[in-house]
Tab-separated table of C-alpha atoms in Angstrom:
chain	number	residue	atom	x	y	z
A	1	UNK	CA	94.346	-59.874	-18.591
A	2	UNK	CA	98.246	-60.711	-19.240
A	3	UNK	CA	98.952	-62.777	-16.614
A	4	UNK	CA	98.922	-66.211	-18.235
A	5	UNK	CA	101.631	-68.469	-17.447
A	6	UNK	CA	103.312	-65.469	-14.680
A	7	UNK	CA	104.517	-67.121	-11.049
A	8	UNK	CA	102.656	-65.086	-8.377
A	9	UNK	CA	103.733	-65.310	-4.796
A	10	UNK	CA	100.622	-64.043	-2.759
A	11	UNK	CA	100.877	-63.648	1.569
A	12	UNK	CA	97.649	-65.152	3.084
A	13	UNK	CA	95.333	-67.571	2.204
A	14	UNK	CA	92.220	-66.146	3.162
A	15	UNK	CA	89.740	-63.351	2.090
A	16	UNK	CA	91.449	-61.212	-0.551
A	17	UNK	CA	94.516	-63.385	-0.275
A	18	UNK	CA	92.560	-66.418	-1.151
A	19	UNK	CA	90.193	-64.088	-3.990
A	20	UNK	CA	93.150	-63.123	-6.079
A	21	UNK	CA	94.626	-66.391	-5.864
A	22	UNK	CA	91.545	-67.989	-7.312
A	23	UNK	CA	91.242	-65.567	-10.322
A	24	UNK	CA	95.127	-65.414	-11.074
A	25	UNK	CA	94.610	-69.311	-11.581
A	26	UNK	CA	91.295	-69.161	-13.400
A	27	UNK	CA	93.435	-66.694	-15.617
A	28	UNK	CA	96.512	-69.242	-16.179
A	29	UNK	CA	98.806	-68.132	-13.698
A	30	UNK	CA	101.068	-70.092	-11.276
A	31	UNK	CA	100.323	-69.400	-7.800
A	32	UNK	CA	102.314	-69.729	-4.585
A	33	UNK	CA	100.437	-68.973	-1.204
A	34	UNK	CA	102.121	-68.499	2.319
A	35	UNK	CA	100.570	-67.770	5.467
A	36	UNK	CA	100.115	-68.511	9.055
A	37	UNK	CA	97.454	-71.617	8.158
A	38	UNK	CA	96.706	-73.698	4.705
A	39	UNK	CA	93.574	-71.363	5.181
A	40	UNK	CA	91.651	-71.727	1.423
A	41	UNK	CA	94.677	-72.111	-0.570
A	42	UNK	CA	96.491	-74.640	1.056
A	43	UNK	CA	99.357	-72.425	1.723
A	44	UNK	CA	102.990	-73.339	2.510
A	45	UNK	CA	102.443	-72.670	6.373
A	46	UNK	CA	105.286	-69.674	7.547
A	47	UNK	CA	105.105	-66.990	10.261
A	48	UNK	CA	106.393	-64.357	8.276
A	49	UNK	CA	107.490	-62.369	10.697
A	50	UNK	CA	110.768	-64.915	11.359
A	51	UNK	CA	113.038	-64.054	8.624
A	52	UNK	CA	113.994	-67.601	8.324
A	53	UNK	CA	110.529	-68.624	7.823
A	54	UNK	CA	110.160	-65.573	5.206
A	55	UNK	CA	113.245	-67.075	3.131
A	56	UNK	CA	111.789	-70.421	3.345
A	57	UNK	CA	108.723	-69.296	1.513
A	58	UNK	CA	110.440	-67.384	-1.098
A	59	UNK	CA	112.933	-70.450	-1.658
A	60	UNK	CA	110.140	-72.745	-1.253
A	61	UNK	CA	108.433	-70.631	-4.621
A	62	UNK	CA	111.700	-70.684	-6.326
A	63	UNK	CA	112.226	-74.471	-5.964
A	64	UNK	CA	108.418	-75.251	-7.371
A	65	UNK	CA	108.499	-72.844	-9.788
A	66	UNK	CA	112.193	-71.120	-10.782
A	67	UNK	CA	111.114	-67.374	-10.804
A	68	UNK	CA	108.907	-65.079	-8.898
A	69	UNK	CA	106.878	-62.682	-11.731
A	70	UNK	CA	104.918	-60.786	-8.725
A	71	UNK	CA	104.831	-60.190	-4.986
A	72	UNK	CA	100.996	-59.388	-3.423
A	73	UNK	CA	101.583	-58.923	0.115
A	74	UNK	CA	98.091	-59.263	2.093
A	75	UNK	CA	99.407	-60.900	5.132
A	76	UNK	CA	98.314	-58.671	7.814
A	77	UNK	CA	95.944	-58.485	11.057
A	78	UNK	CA	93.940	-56.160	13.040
A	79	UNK	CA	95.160	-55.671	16.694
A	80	UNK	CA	92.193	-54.672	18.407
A	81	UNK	CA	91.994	-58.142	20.185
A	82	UNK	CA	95.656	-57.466	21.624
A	83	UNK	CA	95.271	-53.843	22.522
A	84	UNK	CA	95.646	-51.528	19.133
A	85	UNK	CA	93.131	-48.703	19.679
A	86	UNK	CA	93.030	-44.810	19.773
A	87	UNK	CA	97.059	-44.247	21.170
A	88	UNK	CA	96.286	-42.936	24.594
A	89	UNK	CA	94.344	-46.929	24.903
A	90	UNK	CA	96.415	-48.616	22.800
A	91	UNK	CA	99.128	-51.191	24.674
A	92	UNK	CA	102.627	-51.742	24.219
A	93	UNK	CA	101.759	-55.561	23.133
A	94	UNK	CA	99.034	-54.218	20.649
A	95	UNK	CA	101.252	-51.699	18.745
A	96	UNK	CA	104.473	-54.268	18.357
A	97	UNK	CA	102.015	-56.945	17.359
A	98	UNK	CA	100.264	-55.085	14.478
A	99	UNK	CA	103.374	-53.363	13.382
A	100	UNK	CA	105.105	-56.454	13.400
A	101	UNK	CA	102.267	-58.406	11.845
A	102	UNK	CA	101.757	-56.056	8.755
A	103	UNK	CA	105.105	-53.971	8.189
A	104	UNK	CA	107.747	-56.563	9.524
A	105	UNK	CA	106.293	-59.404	7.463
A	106	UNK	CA	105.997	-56.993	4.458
A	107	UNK	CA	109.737	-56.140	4.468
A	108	UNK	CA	110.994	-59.718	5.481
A	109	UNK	CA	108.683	-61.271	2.145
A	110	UNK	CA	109.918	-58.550	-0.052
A	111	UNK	CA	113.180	-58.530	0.997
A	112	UNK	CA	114.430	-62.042	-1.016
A	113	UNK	CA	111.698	-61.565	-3.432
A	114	UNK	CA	113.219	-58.273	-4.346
A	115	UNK	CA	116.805	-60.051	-4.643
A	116	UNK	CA	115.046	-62.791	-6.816
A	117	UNK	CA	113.951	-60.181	-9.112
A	118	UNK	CA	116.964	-58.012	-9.808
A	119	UNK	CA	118.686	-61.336	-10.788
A	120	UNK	CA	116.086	-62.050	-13.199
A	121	UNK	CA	115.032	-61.306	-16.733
A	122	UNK	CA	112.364	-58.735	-17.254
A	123	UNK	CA	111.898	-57.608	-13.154
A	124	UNK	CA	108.515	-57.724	-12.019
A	125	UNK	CA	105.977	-56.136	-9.774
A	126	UNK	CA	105.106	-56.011	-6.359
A	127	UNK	CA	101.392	-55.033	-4.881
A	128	UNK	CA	100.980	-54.023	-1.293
A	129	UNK	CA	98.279	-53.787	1.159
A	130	UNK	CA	97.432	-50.811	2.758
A	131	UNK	CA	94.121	-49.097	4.028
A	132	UNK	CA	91.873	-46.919	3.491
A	133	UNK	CA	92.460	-46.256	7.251
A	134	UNK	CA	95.852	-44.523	6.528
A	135	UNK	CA	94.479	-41.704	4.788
A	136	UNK	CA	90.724	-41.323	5.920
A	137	UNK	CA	90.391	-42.270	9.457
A	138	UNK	CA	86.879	-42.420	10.985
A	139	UNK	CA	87.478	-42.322	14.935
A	140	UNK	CA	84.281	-43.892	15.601
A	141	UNK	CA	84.328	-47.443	14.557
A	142	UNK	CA	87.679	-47.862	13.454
A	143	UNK	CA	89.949	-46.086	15.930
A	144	UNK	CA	92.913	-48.495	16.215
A	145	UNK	CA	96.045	-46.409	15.704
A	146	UNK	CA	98.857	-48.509	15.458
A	147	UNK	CA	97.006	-50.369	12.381
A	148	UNK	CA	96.650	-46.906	10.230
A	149	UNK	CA	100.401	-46.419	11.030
A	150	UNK	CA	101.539	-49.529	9.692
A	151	UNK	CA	99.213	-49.454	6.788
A	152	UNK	CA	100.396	-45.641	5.997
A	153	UNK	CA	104.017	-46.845	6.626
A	154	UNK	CA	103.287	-49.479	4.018
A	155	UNK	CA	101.872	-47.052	1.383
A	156	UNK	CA	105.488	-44.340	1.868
A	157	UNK	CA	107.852	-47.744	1.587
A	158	UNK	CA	105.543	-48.505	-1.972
A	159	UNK	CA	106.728	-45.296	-3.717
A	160	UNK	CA	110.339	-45.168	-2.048
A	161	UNK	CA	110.797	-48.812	-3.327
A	162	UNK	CA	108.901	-48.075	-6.878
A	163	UNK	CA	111.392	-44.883	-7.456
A	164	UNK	CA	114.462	-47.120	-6.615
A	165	UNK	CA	113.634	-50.125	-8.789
A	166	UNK	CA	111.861	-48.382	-11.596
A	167	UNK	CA	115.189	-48.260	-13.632
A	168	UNK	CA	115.791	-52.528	-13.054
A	169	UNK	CA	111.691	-53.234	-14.710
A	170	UNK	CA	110.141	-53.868	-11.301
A	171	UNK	CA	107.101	-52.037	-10.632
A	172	UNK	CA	105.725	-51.631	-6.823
A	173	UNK	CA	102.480	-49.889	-6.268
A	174	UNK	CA	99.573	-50.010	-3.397
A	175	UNK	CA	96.447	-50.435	-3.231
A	176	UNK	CA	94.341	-49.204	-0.854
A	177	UNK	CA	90.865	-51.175	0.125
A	178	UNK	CA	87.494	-50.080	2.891
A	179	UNK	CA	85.882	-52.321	4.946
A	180	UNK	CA	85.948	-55.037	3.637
A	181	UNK	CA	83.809	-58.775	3.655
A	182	UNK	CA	87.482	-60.825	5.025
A	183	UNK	CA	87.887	-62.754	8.049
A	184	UNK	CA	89.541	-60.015	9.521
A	185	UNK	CA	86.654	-57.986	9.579
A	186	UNK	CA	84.303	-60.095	11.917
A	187	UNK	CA	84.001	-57.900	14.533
A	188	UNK	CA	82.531	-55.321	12.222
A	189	UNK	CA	80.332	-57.857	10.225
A	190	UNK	CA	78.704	-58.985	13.877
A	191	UNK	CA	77.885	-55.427	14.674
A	192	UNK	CA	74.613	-53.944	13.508
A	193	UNK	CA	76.242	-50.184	14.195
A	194	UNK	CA	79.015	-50.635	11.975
A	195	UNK	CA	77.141	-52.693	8.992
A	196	UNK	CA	74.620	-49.671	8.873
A	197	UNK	CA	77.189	-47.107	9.099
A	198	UNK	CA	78.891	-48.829	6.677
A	199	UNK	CA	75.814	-48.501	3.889
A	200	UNK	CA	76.437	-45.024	3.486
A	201	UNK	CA	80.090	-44.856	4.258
A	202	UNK	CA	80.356	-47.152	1.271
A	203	UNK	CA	77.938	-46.614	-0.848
A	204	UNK	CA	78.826	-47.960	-4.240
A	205	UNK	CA	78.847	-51.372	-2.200
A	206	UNK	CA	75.311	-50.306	-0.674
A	207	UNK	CA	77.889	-51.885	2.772
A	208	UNK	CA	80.777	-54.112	2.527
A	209	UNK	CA	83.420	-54.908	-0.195
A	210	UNK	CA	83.668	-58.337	-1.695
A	211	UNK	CA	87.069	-59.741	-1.734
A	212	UNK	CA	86.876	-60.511	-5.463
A	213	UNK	CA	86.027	-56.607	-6.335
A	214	UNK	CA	89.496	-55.734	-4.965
A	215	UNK	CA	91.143	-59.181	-6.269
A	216	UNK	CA	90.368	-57.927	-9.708
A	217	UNK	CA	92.080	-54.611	-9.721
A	218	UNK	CA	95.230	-56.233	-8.154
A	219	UNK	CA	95.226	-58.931	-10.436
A	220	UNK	CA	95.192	-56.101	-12.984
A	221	UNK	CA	98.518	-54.275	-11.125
A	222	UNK	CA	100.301	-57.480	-11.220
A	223	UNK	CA	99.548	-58.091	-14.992
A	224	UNK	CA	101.400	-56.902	-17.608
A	225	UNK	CA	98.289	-54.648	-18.511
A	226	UNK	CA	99.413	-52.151	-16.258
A	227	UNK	CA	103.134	-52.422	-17.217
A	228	UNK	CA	103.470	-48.497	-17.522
A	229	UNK	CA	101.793	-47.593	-13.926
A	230	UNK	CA	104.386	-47.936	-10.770
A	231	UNK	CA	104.286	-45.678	-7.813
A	232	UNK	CA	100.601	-45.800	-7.049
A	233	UNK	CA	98.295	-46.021	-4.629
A	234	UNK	CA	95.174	-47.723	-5.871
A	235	UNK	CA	92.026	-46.436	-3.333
A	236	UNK	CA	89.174	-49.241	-3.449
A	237	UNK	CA	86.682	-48.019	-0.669
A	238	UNK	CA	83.349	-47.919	-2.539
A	239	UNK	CA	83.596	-44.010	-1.664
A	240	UNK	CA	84.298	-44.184	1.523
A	241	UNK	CA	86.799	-41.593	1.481
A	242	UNK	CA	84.485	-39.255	-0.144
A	243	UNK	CA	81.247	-40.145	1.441
């Protein structure tokens, strides 16, 4: 994979966060983690959602490395544990907090990064995190509503921004992973419903996703391998969406 000697700025610094940093690395890349803790990458520390602590980061990149070659933007929570859930349940606190936590933070990252990129030589690309929630909801286990609208919010704002920035060399596409084995998905791993619903809801993972199975393919969207594909959004659900 091209991607040898590239500055990638990643958001989190745990799970697939952490994954992808570890392989763009292994691969010879120069990687810059933010998040809320050091987590596994030692990540410069930043609440994201405070666009001063979102311009720190950026400038923070900058300063270590001079240029920012690609955005992956994984910061991002579930909200069940402040109220997200099926709308008619979910609480006011539970919607702003998991809007804020994974669309806010997404467009106050971006925002410099973009700016960084337009002054630059040969743009760059930007990966986003959305869900297989925003497109294939299953009420059951994963009924929080305010998380599928952010994440479906996130996957519109990919192609808007990849059809205004196409003509400047910066890519943006999506990608789109299931259930997956992060911290964020503890409540599911500690529930014996949800792992065996998950074996057949996912069944080329015979249950959940790896991190590094879904670091791979966005390693591969930041590289310069997939320097003709912009606009996308990537599903990596292990068939869930079919199944």
């Amino acid at each position: 994979m091209t991607s040898a000697g590239k500055v990638l700025l990643i958001t989190g610094s745990t799970g697939i966060a952490a994954a992808t940093a570890r392989l763009a690395e292994a691969e010879g890349a120069r990687v810059f983690t933010c998040g809320l803790e050091r987590g596994e990458t030692d990540a410069f520390v930043a609440d994201l959602r405070d666009p001063a602590a979102a311009e720190a980061a950026c400038r923070a990149c900058l300063e270590r490395f001079g240029r920012i070659d690609g955005l992956f933007n994984v910061a991002g929570v579930s909200g069940r544990r402040w109220g997200d859930g099926p709308l008619h349940e979910c609480s006011l606190d539970g919607w702003d907090l998991t809007i804020e936590a994974n669309l806010r933070t997404l467009f106050l990252i971006t925002r410099p990064v973009l700016r960084q990129m337009l002054e630059q030589e040969n743009g760059g690309a930007i990966l986003n995190m959305t869900s297989v929630s925003a497109f294939a909801p299953q009420a059951a286990h994963f009924g929080t509503h305010a998380y599928a609208a952010a994440k479906g919010a996130i996957a519109s704002l990919s192609r808007a921004m990849a059809a205004s920035y196409a003509p400047q060399g910066i890519r943006v596409n999506a990608i789109a992973p299931g259930l997956t084995r992060t911290p964020m998905s503890a409540r599911a791993q500690s529930d014996p419903a949800v792992l065996e619903y998950i074996r057949s809801k996912q069944p080329l993972a015979s249950g959940m996703i790896e991190p590094g199975d879904i670091a791979a393919t966005a390693l591969f969207l930041l590289s310069d391998a997939s320097r003709m594909i912009t606009g996308q959004v990537i599903t990596l659900d292990a068939g869930w969406s079919v199944s």
